[in-house]
Coordinates of N, CA and C in Angstrom, one line a residue:
X8 N 111.8 62.0 228.1 CA 113.0 62.2 228.3 C 113.7 62.3 229.7
X9 N 114.5 61.5 230.3 CA 114.8 60.7 231.3 C 115.5 62.3 232.3
X10 N 115.4 62.2 233.7 CA 115.7 63.4 234.9 C 115.9 62.7 235.3
X11 N 117.3 63.3 235.6 CA 118.2 62.7 237.4 C 118.4 63.9 237.8
X12 N 117.8 64.0 238.9 CA 117.8 65.4 239.7 C 118.7 64.8 241.5
X13 N 118.0 63.5 241.4 CA 119.2 63.0 242.7 C 119.8 62.0 242.6
X14 N 121.1 61.9 242.8 CA 122.0 61.0 242.6 C 121.7 60.1 243.8
X15 N 121.8 60.4 244.6 CA 121.9 59.5 245.5 C 120.9 59.2 246.1
X16 N 119.8 58.2 246.7 CA 118.7 58.0 247.4 C 118.8 57.4 249.0
X17 N 120.0 57.1 249.1 CA 120.2 56.1 250.2 C 119.3 54.6 250.2
X18 N 118.5 54.8 249.3 CA 117.5 53.2 249.3 C 118.5 51.7 249.5
X19 N 119.9 51.6 248.5 CA 120.2 50.5 248.8 C 121.6 50.6 249.8
X20 N 121.7 51.6 250.9 CA 122.5 51.1 251.9 C 122.2 50.0 252.6
X21 N 121.3 48.9 252.4 CA 121.8 47.6 253.0 C 121.4 47.0 252.3
X22 N 122.1 46.9 250.9 CA 122.3 46.2 250.1 C 121.3 45.7 249.2
X23 N 120.1 46.1 248.6 CA 119.1 46.1 248.1 C 119.0 47.2 247.3
X24 N 118.6 47.0 245.8 CA 117.9 48.0 244.6 C 117.0 47.9 244.7
X25 N 116.0 48.6 243.3 CA 115.0 47.7 242.0 C 115.5 48.0 241.4
X26 N 114.6 46.7 240.4 CA 115.0 46.5 239.3 C 113.9 48.1 238.4
X27 N 113.5 48.1 236.7 CA 113.3 49.1 236.7 C 111.3 49.0 236.5
X28 N 110.5 47.9 236.9 CA 109.6 47.5 237.3 C 109.3 48.2 239.3
X29 N 110.0 47.9 239.3 CA 110.2 49.0 240.7 C 110.6 46.8 242.0
X30 N 111.1 45.8 241.4 CA 111.4 45.1 242.1 C 112.2 45.0 243.2
X31 N 111.9 44.7 244.5 CA 113.2 45.0 244.7 C 114.3 43.5 245.3
X32 N 115.2 44.1 244.7 CA 116.1 42.3 244.8 C 118.0 42.9 245.3
X33 N 118.5 41.8 245.4 CA 119.3 42.3 246.3 C 120.7 42.5 244.8
X34 N 121.8 43.7 245.6 CA 123.0 43.8 244.8 C 123.8 42.8 244.2
X35 N 123.7 41.9 244.9 CA 124.9 40.4 244.4 C 123.9 39.8 243.4
X36 N 123.0 39.8 243.2 CA 121.9 38.7 242.2 C 122.8 39.0 241.2
X37 N 122.5 37.8 239.9 CA 123.3 37.9 239.6 C 122.3 38.3 237.7
X38 N 121.4 39.1 238.0 CA 121.0 39.9 237.2 C 121.6 41.6 237.5
X39 N 121.4 41.6 238.9 CA 122.5 43.4 238.9 C 123.6 43.1 238.3
X40 N 124.6 41.6 239.0 CA 125.8 41.7 238.8 C 125.9 41.3 236.4
X41 N 125.0 41.0 236.0 CA 124.7 41.1 234.7 C 125.0 42.3 234.1
X42 N 123.6 43.4 234.6 CA 123.8 44.6 234.1 C 124.6 45.0 234.2
X43 N 125.9 45.6 235.9 CA 126.3 45.6 235.6 C 127.5 45.3 235.6
X44 N 128.3 43.9 234.5 CA 129.2 44.2 233.9 C 129.3 44.4 232.5
X45 N 127.5 44.7 231.8 CA 127.7 45.5 230.8 C 127.7 47.3 230.5
X46 N 127.6 47.4 232.4 CA 128.1 48.6 232.2 C 129.5 49.1 232.9
X47 N 129.9 48.2 233.5 CA 131.8 48.2 233.6 C 132.3 48.0 231.8
X48 N 131.8 46.9 230.5 CA 132.1 47.3 229.6 C 132.2 48.6 228.9
X49 N 130.6 49.5 229.2 CA 130.9 50.5 228.6 C 131.5 51.0 228.4
X50 N 132.5 51.6 230.3 CA 133.1 52.6 230.6 C 134.6 52.3 230.3
X51 N 134.8 50.9 230.1 CA 136.1 50.7 229.7 C 136.6 51.0 227.8
X52 N 135.2 50.6 227.1 CA 134.6 51.7 225.8 C 135.0 52.7 225.7
X53 N 134.3 53.5 226.7 CA 134.7 54.7 226.9 C 136.3 55.6 226.9
X54 N 137.6 54.7 227.5 CA 138.9 54.7 228.0 C 139.2 54.3 226.2
X55 N 138.6 53.5 225.2 CA 139.1 53.1 224.4 C 139.1 54.6 223.8
X56 N 137.2 54.9 223.2 CA 137.1 55.8 222.1 C 138.1 57.1 222.7
X57 N 138.5 57.4 223.8 CA 138.6 58.9 224.5 C 139.7 58.6 223.9
X58 N 140.6 57.6 223.8 CA 142.0 57.3 223.4 C 141.8 57.9 221.6
X59 N 141.1 57.6 221.5 CA 140.9 57.6 220.0 C 141.2 58.6 219.4
X60 N 140.1 59.7 219.9 CA 140.3 61.2 220.3 C 140.8 62.2 220.4
X61 N 142.4 61.4 221.0 CA 143.0 62.1 221.4 C 143.8 62.9 220.2
X62 N 144.6 64.2 220.5 CA 145.1 64.9 219.1 C 146.2 63.9 218.7
X63 N 146.7 63.8 217.2 CA 147.8 63.3 216.7 C 146.7 62.1 216.5
X64 N 145.6 61.6 216.6 CA 144.8 60.0 216.1 C 145.1 60.0 214.7
X65 N 145.3 58.4 214.0 CA 145.4 58.9 212.9 C 144.1 58.9 212.1
X66 N 144.0 58.8 210.6 CA 142.9 58.2 209.4 C 142.8 57.5 210.1
X67 N 141.3 57.0 210.4 CA 140.7 55.8 210.5 C 140.0 56.1 212.3
X68 N 140.8 56.7 213.0 CA 140.2 56.5 214.4 C 139.1 57.4 214.8
X69 N 139.2 58.4 213.8 CA 137.1 58.6 214.8 C 136.1 57.6 213.7
X70 N 136.6 56.6 212.8 CA 135.2 55.8 212.5 C 135.0 55.4 213.1
X71 N 136.5 54.4 213.9 CA 136.6 53.5 214.6 C 135.9 54.2 216.7
X72 N 136.2 55.1 216.3 CA 135.1 55.9 217.3 C 133.7 56.1 217.4
X73 N 133.4 56.4 216.6 CA 132.0 56.4 216.3 C 132.0 55.3 216.4
X74 N 132.4 54.1 215.7 CA 131.6 52.5 216.5 C 131.4 52.0 217.4
X75 N 132.7 52.6 218.2 CA 132.6 52.2 220.2 C 131.0 53.7 220.4
X76 N 131.2 54.1 219.6 CA 130.0 55.3 220.7 C 128.4 54.0 220.2
X77 N 128.3 53.8 219.3 CA 127.1 53.1 218.9 C 127.4 51.7 219.6
X78 N 127.9 51.4 219.6 CA 128.0 50.2 221.2 C 128.0 50.6 222.3
X79 N 128.2 51.8 222.9 CA 128.5 52.0 224.4 C 126.6 52.3 224.3
X80 N 125.8 52.8 223.5 CA 124.4 53.0 223.3 C 124.0 51.9 223.2
X81 N 124.4 51.0 222.5 CA 123.8 49.6 222.5 C 124.1 48.8 223.8
X82 N 125.1 49.1 224.1 CA 125.4 48.6 225.3 C 124.4 48.7 226.6
X83 N 124.5 50.5 226.5 CA 123.1 51.0 227.4 C 121.3 50.4 227.5
X84 N 121.4 50.2 226.1 CA 119.7 49.7 226.2 C 119.9 48.4 226.5
X85 N 120.8 47.1 226.3 CA 120.6 45.9 227.4 C 120.5 46.3 228.4
X86 N 121.9 46.6 228.6 CA 121.6 47.1 230.3 C 120.2 47.4 230.9
X87 N 120.0 48.3 230.2 CA 118.1 48.6 230.9 C 117.2 47.6 230.5
X88 N 117.9 46.8 229.1 CA 116.4 45.0 229.0 C 117.2 44.8 230.3
X89 N 118.3 44.0 230.8 CA 118.6 43.3 232.0 C 118.0 44.2 232.9
X90 N 118.2 44.7 233.0 CA 117.1 45.5 234.7 C 115.7 45.6 234.6
X91 N 115.0 45.4 233.5 CA 113.4 44.9 233.4 C 113.4 43.7 233.0
X92 N 112.1 43.3 233.9 CA 111.3 41.8 233.8 C 111.2 42.1 232.4
X93 N 110.8 40.7 231.7 CA 109.8 41.1 230.7 C 108.0 41.3 231.0
X94 N 107.8 41.0 232.0 CA 106.6 41.5 232.4 C 106.5 43.3 232.6
X95 N 107.5 43.8 233.2 CA 107.4 45.5 233.5 C 108.1 45.9 232.5
X96 N 108.2 45.7 230.9 CA 109.0 45.6 229.6 C 108.5 46.9 229.5
X97 N 108.2 48.1 228.6 CA 107.7 48.9 228.1 C 107.4 48.9 227.0
X98 N 106.2 49.3 225.7 CA 106.5 48.2 224.7 C 107.2 49.0 223.2
X99 N 108.4 50.5 224.3 CA 109.2 51.1 223.1 C 110.4 51.0 224.0
X100 N 110.2 50.2 225.1 CA 111.4 50.5 225.5 C 112.9 49.6 224.6
X101 N 114.1 50.1 224.2 CA 114.9 50.0 223.3 C 115.5 48.5 223.7
X102 N 115.9 47.8 222.6 CA 116.2 46.4 223.2 C 117.1 46.1 222.2
X103 N 118.1 45.0 222.5 CA 119.6 44.2 221.6 C 118.3 43.3 220.2
X104 N 118.3 43.9 219.4 CA 117.6 42.6 218.2 C 118.5 41.9 217.3
X105 N 118.2 41.3 216.1 CA 118.9 40.2 215.6 C 120.0 41.3 214.6
X106 N 119.0 42.3 213.8 CA 120.0 43.5 213.1 C 121.4 44.0 214.2
X107 N 121.3 44.2 215.5 CA 122.2 44.9 216.2 C 123.3 43.3 216.0
X108 N 123.1 42.3 216.2 CA 124.3 41.5 215.7 C 125.1 41.4 214.5
X109 N 123.7 40.7 213.7 CA 123.8 41.6 212.0 C 125.4 42.6 211.8
X110 N 124.7 43.7 212.3 CA 125.7 45.2 211.7 C 127.0 44.5 212.6
X111 N 126.9 43.9 213.9 CA 128.4 43.9 214.4 C 129.2 42.9 213.2
X112 N 128.3 42.0 212.6 CA 129.0 40.8 211.7 C 129.4 41.1 210.9
X113 N 128.8 42.1 210.3 CA 129.0 42.9 208.9 C 130.5 44.0 209.9
X114 N 130.1 45.1 210.9 CA 132.0 45.7 211.1 C 133.4 44.7 211.2
X115 N 132.4 43.2 211.7 CA 133.9 42.8 212.2 C 134.4 42.3 210.7
X116 N 133.3 41.5 209.6 CA 133.8 41.1 208.6 C 134.8 42.4 207.7
X117 N 134.3 43.3 207.7 CA 134.7 44.3 206.9 C 135.9 44.3 207.4
X118 N 136.7 44.9 208.9 CA 137.4 45.0 209.2 C 138.5 43.8 209.3
X119 N 137.9 42.6 209.9 CA 138.9 41.5 209.6 C 139.0 41.3 208.0
X120 N 138.8 42.1 206.7 CA 139.3 41.5 205.8 C 140.6 42.1 205.1
X121 N 141.1 43.3 206.2 CA 142.0 44.5 205.8 C 143.4 43.7 206.4
X122 N 143.4 43.0 207.7 CA 144.2 42.7 208.5 C 144.8 40.8 207.9
X123 N 146.3 40.9 208.7 CA 146.8 40.0 207.7 C 146.2 38.5 208.5
X124 N 146.5 37.5 208.1 CA 146.3 36.7 208.7 C 146.6 36.6 209.9
X125 N 145.9 35.9 210.8 CA 146.2 35.2 211.7 C 147.4 33.6 212.1
X126 N 148.5 33.8 212.9 CA 149.4 32.4 212.6 C 149.9 32.0 214.0
X127 N 149.4 32.6 214.8 CA 149.6 32.6 216.3 C 148.6 33.4 217.0
X128 N 148.7 33.0 218.8 CA 147.4 34.1 219.3 C 148.4 35.3 219.5
X129 N 147.6 35.9 219.7 CA 148.0 37.3 220.0 C 148.0 37.7 221.6
X130 N 148.7 38.2 222.3 CA 148.6 38.3 223.5 C 148.0 40.6 223.4
X131 N 147.0 40.4 225.0 CA 146.5 41.7 224.7 C 148.3 42.3 224.7
X132 N 147.7 43.7 224.4 CA 148.6 44.5 224.1 C 148.5 45.3 222.1
X133 N 149.3 46.1 222.0 CA 149.7 46.5 220.9 C 149.6 48.1 220.6
X134 N 149.6 48.5 221.7 CA 149.3 50.5 221.5 C 148.3 50.3 223.2
X135 N 148.2 51.5 223.5 CA 147.2 51.6 224.6 C 145.7 51.8 223.7
X136 N 145.4 52.2 222.7 CA 143.6 51.7 222.2 C 143.5 50.4 222.1
X137 N 144.9 49.4 221.4 CA 144.0 48.1 221.5 C 143.8 47.0 222.5
X138 N 145.2 47.8 223.7 CA 144.9 47.2 224.9 C 143.8 47.7 225.5
X139 N 142.8 49.0 225.5 CA 141.6 49.0 226.3 C 140.7 48.0 225.5
X140 N 140.8 48.1 224.4 CA 139.9 47.0 223.1 C 140.0 45.2 223.7
X141 N 140.7 45.3 224.0 CA 141.3 43.9 224.3 C 140.7 43.7 225.9
X142 N 141.2 44.6 226.6 CA 140.1 44.2 228.4 C 138.9 44.6 228.3
X143 N 138.7 45.4 226.6 CA 136.6 45.4 226.6 C 136.2 44.1 226.4
X144 N 137.3 43.1 225.4 CA 137.1 42.0 225.2 C 136.7 41.3 226.2
X145 N 137.7 40.9 227.2 CA 137.7 40.3 228.3 C 136.2 41.2 229.6
X146 N 136.5 41.8 229.9 CA 135.1 42.4 230.4 C 133.2 41.7 229.7
X147 N 133.5 41.7 228.1 CA 132.7 41.3 227.5 C 132.6 40.4 227.5
X148 N 133.4 39.0 227.8 CA 133.0 37.7 227.4 C 133.1 37.3 229.6
X149 N 133.0 38.4 230.5 CA 132.3 38.0 231.8 C 130.6 38.4 231.6
X150 N 130.7 38.9 230.8 CA 129.4 39.5 230.9 C 128.3 38.8 229.8
X151 N 128.8 37.9 229.0 CA 128.6 37.2 228.1 C 128.3 35.7 229.3
X152 N 129.2 35.5 230.0 CA 129.6 34.0 230.6 C 128.0 34.7 232.2
X153 N 128.2 35.4 232.5 CA 126.8 36.1 233.7 C 125.9 35.6 233.0
X154 N 125.0 36.4 231.9 CA 124.3 36.2 230.7 C 123.1 34.9 230.5
X155 N 124.8 34.1 230.2 CA 124.1 32.7 230.4 C 123.7 32.0 231.1
X156 N 124.7 32.5 232.4 CA 123.9 32.2 233.7 C 122.8 32.4 234.1
X157 N 122.6 34.1 233.6 CA 121.0 34.3 234.0 C 120.0 33.6 233.2
X158 N 120.4 33.6 232.2 CA 119.0 32.9 231.2 C 119.2 31.3 231.3
X159 N 119.5 30.6 232.5 CA 119.3 30.0 233.1 C 118.3 29.7 234.0
X160 N 118.2 30.5 234.8 CA 117.2 31.2 236.0 C 116.3 31.5 235.8
X161 N 116.3 32.2 234.5 CA 115.5 34.2 234.8 C 115.3 34.3 232.8
X162 N 114.1 34.8 232.3 CA 114.2 35.6 231.1 C 114.7 36.5 231.0
X163 N 115.8 36.3 229.7 CA 116.7 37.6 228.8 C 116.1 38.0 228.1
X164 N 116.6 39.0 227.3 CA 116.1 39.0 226.1 C 116.7 37.9 225.0
X165 N 116.1 38.2 223.8 CA 116.4 36.2 222.6 C 118.0 37.3 222.4
X166 N 117.8 38.2 221.7 CA 119.4 38.4 221.4 C 120.5 38.7 222.3
X167 N 120.3 38.3 223.7 CA 121.4 38.8 224.2 C 123.3 38.5 224.4
X168 N 122.7 37.1 224.4 CA 124.0 36.3 224.3 C 124.6 36.3 223.2
X169 N 123.6 36.0 221.5 CA 124.4 36.5 220.6 C 125.3 37.6 220.7
X170 N 124.5 38.4 220.8 CA 124.6 40.1 220.9 C 126.6 40.0 221.7
X171 N 126.7 39.7 222.8 CA 127.6 40.2 223.7 C 129.0 38.8 223.1
X172 N 128.2 37.4 222.2 CA 129.1 37.1 222.0 C 130.2 37.7 220.6
X173 N 129.0 38.3 219.7 CA 129.5 38.9 218.5 C 130.1 39.9 218.3
X174 N 130.1 40.9 220.2 CA 130.8 41.4 220.3 C 132.1 41.4 221.0
X175 N 132.3 40.2 221.9 CA 133.8 40.1 222.0 C 134.1 39.5 221.2
X176 N 134.1 39.0 219.7 CA 134.9 38.9 218.6 C 135.0 40.0 218.2
X177 N 134.0 40.5 218.1 CA 134.2 42.4 217.3 C 135.0 43.1 217.8
X178 N 135.3 42.9 219.5 CA 136.5 43.7 219.9 C 137.8 43.3 220.0
X179 N 138.3 42.5 219.4 CA 139.2 41.3 219.5 C 139.8 41.6 218.6
X180 N 138.8 41.6 216.5 CA 139.5 42.5 215.6 C 139.6 44.0 215.8
X181 N 138.7 44.5 216.5 CA 138.6 46.2 216.3 C 139.8 46.3 217.3
X182 N 140.7 45.1 218.0 CA 141.7 46.0 218.7 C 142.7 45.6 217.8
X183 N 143.2 44.5 217.2 CA 143.8 44.2 216.2 C 143.8 45.3 215.1
X184 N 142.9 45.8 214.1 CA 142.5 47.2 213.5 C 143.4 48.1 214.5
X185 N 142.8 48.5 215.2 CA 143.9 50.1 216.3 C 145.1 49.3 215.9
X186 N 145.8 48.5 216.6 CA 147.0 48.1 216.5 C 147.5 48.6 215.1
X187 N 146.7 47.8 214.3 CA 147.9 48.8 212.6 C 147.3 50.2 212.3
X188 N 145.9 50.3 213.0 CA 145.8 52.5 212.9 C 147.2 52.7 213.1
X189 N 147.8 52.8 214.8 CA 148.7 53.2 214.8 C 150.3 53.0 214.6
X190 N 150.0 52.2 213.8 CA 151.2 51.6 213.1 C 152.0 50.5 214.6
X191 N 151.5 49.7 216.0 CA 152.0 48.9 215.9 C 151.8 47.5 216.1
X192 N 153.1 46.8 216.2 CA 152.7 45.6 217.0 C 152.6 44.6 217.3
X193 N 151.7 43.8 216.9 CA 150.6 42.5 217.6 C 151.6 42.1 218.7
X194 N 151.7 42.0 219.7 CA 152.2 41.1 220.3 C 151.8 39.9 220.5
X195 N 152.3 38.5 219.4 CA 152.1 37.5 219.5 C 153.3 36.4 220.5
X196 N 151.6 35.2 220.4 CA 152.2 34.1 221.8 C 153.4 33.6 221.3
X197 N 154.2 32.7 221.9 CA 155.6 32.5 222.4 C 155.1 31.4 223.2
X198 N 155.0 30.0 222.4 CA 154.8 28.7 223.6 C 155.6 28.9 224.5
X199 N 156.9 28.4 223.7 CA 158.0 28.6 224.1 C 159.1 29.3 225.0
X200 N 158.5 30.6 225.2 CA 159.1 31.6 226.1 C 158.4 31.4 227.0
X201 N 159.4 30.5 228.0 CA 159.4 30.5 229.2 C 159.5 30.7 229.9

């Protein structure tokens, strides 16, 4: 069980923090930046989930909110894994596995089947929930880019990059699904509209 009795320790006041195994690192290290961005992604998804749970939400919103909650839990596991060097990993520590990627693919495929075919790029928008999901998608892409950079320098979980890649695809489809749930038109890119 996790117990957080003290929120501040002052240990990081000089720009350093510790990984799960105790190794001291700079707060601007690529590893810290990567799992911090995963945390930011979860926070943006919290906005989308809260909006989906608001009064007057359409049918289908609670199911989408539950998927987002599942993803937030997976992101917490991913952040924990990124904060832990392989030598310090506990055998029972939850990590992202191929099954998580496969589940995202199944969700993505199921939602995508219900959506009209795309004939243009979509501009972020299409209602509050869709907008939050578009924002989450862009934060996810940043987390993915950081994970790729981190993997070039240090070990990361085998499914870290595939999971983030698939999640950003899923967030795009989820944003389209949310626009449809709320009856909001998807703003399309008009290349000559300048």
